[in-house]
Coordinates of C-alpha atoms in Angstrom, one line a residue:
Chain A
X1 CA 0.0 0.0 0.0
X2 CA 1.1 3.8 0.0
X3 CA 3.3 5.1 2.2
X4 CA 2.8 8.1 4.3
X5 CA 6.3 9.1 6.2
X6 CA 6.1 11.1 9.5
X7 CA 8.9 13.2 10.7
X8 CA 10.2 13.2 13.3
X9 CA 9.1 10.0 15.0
X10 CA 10.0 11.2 18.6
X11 CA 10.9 15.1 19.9
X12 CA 11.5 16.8 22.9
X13 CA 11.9 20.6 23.2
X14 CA 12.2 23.3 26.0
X15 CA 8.9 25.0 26.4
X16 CA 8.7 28.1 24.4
X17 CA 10.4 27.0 21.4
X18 CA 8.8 25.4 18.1
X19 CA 8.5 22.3 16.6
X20 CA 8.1 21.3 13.1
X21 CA 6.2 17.8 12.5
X22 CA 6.4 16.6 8.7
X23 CA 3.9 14.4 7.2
X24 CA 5.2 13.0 3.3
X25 CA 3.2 10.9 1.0
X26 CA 6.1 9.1 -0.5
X27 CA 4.2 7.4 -3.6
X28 CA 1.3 9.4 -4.4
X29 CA 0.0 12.8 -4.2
X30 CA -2.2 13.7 -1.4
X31 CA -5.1 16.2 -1.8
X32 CA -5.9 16.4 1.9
X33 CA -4.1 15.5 4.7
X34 CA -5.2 15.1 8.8
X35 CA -3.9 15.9 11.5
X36 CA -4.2 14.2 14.8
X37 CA -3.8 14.4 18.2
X38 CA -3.9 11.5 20.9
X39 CA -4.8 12.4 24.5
X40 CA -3.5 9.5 27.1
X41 CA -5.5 6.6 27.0
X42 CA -8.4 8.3 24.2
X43 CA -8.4 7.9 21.0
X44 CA -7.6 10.2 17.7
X45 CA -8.8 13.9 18.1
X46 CA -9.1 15.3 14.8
X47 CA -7.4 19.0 15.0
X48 CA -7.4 20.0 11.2
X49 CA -7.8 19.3 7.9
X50 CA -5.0 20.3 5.6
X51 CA -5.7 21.1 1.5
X52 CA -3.2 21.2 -0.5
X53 CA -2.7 25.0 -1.7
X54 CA -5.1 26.3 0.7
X55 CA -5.7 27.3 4.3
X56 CA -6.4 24.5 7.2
X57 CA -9.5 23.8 8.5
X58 CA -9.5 23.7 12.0
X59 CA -11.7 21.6 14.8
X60 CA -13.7 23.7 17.4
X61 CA -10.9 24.3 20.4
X62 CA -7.8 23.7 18.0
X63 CA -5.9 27.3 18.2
X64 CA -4.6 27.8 14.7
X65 CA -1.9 30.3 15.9
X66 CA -0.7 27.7 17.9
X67 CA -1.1 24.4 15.9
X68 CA 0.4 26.2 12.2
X69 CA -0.3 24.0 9.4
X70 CA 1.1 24.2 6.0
X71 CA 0.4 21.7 3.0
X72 CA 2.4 23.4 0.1
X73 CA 2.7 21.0 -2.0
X74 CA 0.9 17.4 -2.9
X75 CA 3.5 15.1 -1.1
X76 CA 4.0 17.4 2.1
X77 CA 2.1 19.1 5.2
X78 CA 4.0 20.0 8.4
X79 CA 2.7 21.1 11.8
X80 CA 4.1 23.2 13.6
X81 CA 3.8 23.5 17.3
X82 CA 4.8 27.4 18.2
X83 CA 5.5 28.3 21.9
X84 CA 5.6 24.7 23.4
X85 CA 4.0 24.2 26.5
X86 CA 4.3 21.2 28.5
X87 CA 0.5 20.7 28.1
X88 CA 1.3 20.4 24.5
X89 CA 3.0 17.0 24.9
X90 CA 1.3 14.4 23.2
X91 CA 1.4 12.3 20.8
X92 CA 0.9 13.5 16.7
X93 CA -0.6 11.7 14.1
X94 CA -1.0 12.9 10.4
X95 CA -3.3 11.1 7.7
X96 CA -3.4 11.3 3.6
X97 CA -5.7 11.1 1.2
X98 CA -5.6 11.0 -2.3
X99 CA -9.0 12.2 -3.6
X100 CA -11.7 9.6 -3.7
X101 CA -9.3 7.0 -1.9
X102 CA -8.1 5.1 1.3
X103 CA -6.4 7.5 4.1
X104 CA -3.1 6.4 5.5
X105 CA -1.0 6.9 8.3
X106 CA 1.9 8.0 9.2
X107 CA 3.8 6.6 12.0
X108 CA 3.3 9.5 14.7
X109 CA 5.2 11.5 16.6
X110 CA 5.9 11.6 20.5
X111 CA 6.4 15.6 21.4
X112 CA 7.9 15.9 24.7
X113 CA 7.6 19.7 25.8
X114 CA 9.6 20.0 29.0
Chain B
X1 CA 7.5 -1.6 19.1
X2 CA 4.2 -2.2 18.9
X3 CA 3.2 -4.0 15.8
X4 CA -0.4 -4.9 14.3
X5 CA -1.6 -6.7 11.6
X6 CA -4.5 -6.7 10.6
X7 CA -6.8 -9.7 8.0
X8 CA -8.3 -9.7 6.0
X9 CA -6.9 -6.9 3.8
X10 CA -10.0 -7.4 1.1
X11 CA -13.5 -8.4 2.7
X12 CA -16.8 -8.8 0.5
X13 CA -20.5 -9.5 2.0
X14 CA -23.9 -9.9 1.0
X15 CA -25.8 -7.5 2.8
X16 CA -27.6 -8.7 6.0
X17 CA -24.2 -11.1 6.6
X18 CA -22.0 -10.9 9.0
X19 CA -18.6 -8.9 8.2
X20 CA -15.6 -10.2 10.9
X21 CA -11.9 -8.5 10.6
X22 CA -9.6 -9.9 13.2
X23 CA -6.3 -7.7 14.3
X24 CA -3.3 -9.1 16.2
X25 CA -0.8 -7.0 18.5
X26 CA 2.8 -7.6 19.8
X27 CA 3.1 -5.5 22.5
X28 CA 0.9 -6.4 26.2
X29 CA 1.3 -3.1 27.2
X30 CA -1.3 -2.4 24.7
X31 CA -4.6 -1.0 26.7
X32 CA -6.2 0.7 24.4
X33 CA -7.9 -0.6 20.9
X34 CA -9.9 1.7 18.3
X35 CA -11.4 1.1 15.7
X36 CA -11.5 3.4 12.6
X37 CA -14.2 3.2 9.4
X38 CA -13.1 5.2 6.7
X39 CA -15.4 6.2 3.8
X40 CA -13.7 6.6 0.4
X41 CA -11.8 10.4 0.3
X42 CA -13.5 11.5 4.0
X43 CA -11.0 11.1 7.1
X44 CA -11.1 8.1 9.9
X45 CA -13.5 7.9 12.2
X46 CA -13.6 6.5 16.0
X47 CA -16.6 4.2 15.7
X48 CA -16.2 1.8 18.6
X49 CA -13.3 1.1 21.3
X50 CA -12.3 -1.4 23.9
X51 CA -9.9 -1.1 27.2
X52 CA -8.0 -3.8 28.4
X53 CA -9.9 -4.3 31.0
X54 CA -12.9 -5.7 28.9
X55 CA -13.4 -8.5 27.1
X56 CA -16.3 -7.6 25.0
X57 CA -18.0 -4.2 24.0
X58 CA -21.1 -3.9 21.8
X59 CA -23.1 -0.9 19.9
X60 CA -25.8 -1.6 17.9
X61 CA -24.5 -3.4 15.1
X62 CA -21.0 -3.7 15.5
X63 CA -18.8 -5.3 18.4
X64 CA -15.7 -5.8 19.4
X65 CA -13.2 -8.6 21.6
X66 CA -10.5 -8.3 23.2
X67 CA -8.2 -11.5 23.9
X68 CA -5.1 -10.0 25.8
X69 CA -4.2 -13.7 26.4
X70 CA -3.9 -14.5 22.6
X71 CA -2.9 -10.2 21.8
X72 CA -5.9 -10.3 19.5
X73 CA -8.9 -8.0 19.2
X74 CA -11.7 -8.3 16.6
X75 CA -14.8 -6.2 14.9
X76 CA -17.6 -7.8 14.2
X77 CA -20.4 -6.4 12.0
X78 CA -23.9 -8.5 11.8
X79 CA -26.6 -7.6 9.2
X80 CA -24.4 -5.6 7.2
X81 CA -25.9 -2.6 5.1
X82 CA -24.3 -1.2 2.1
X83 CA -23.5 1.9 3.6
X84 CA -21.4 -0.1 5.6
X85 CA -19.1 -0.3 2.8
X86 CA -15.7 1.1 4.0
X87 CA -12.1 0.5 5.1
X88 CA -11.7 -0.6 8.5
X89 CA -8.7 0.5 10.9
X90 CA -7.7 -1.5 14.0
X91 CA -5.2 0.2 16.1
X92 CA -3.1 -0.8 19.5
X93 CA -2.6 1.9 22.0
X94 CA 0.6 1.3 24.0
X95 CA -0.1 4.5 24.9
X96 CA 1.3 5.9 21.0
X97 CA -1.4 4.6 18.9
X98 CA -0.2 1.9 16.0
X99 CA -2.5 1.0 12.9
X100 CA -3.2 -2.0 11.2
X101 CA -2.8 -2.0 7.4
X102 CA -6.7 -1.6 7.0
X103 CA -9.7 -4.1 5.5
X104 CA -11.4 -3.0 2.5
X105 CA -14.9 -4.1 3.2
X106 CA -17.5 -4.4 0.5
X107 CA -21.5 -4.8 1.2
X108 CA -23.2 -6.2 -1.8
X109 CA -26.8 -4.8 -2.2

């Protein structure tokens, strides 16, 4: 199946920095991608819908000047965490789609804000 | 790491059968298991869960086991419905969540 590669797998930063999370679709071009995030022991909370080319769409709660997402091109959409807080440690998930498709996953990411 | 497989890949049903997909996991520490449906070209959705803790959870139509003995969890989906018709995630929460590969599951009107 495709391949969705999520970078990096595993991060920890000093609160009040950034972090960048990439999300690739290796072999195919994805239209939209999600973004997840996992709260301990609860499943996947939707936080925003990526397009390619245009502007995220973001869940009720999800600050967008927080949580930036970008998806430039087909094969790439990065979140980026601004002004860590140790609240914001958690664990990322992005999903792609390519048009009228299957999503898949990437592999996650572990954000450790300390 | 956690590891998950998930069978079968392909799944096709006459509607008012019974749809099964079984999912295995590596990792007891696993404690949490979701379970995604995905329409074509819309997003996962949560549409049932099980805790370690429990060995069986039903809503409505669908259900789901939990072995922890044998690491394997299932879905099962009884008088299927067309609309039905999706790909099905299973996923292991150790507490990072892993995904199985996904079941492509077709209703037949």
């Amino acid at each position: 199946g495709a391949v969705v590669s999520q970078h990096p797998s595993w991060v920890i930063c000093k609160s009040g920095t950034s972090v960048k999370i990439e999300c690739r679709s290796l072999d195919f071009q994805a239209t939209t991608m999600f973004w997840y995030r996992q709260f301990p022991k609860q499943s996947l909370m939707l936080m925003a819908t990526s397009n390619e080319g245009s502007k995220a769409t973001y869940e009720q709660g999800v600050e967008k000047d927080k949580f930036l997402i970008n998806h430039a091109s087909l094969t790439l959409s990065t979140l980026t965490v601004t002004s860590a807080h140790p609240e914001d440690s958690s664990f990322y998930i992005c999903s792609a789609l390519q048009g009228y498709t299957e999503a898949f996953f990437g592999q996650g990411t572990r954000l450790t804000v300390v | 790491g956690e590891n998950v497989e998930q069978h079968p890949s392909t799944l096709s049903v006459q509607e008012g059968d019974s749809a099964v997909i079984k999912c295995t996991y590596s990792d007891s520490a696993s404690n949490y298991f979701p379970w995604y449906k995905q329409e074509l070209g819309k997003r996962p959705q949560l549409i049932i869960d099980i805790r370690s803790n429990v060995g069986e959870k039903k809503d409505q139509r669908i259900a789901v086991t939990l072995n922890k003995t044998a690491k394997h969890f299932s879905l099962h989906i009884t008088e299927t419905q067309p609309e039905d018709s999706a790909v099905y995630f299973c996923a292991a929460s150790t507490p990072d969540m892993r995904f199985g590969a996904g079941t492509r599951l077709t209703v037949k009107p």
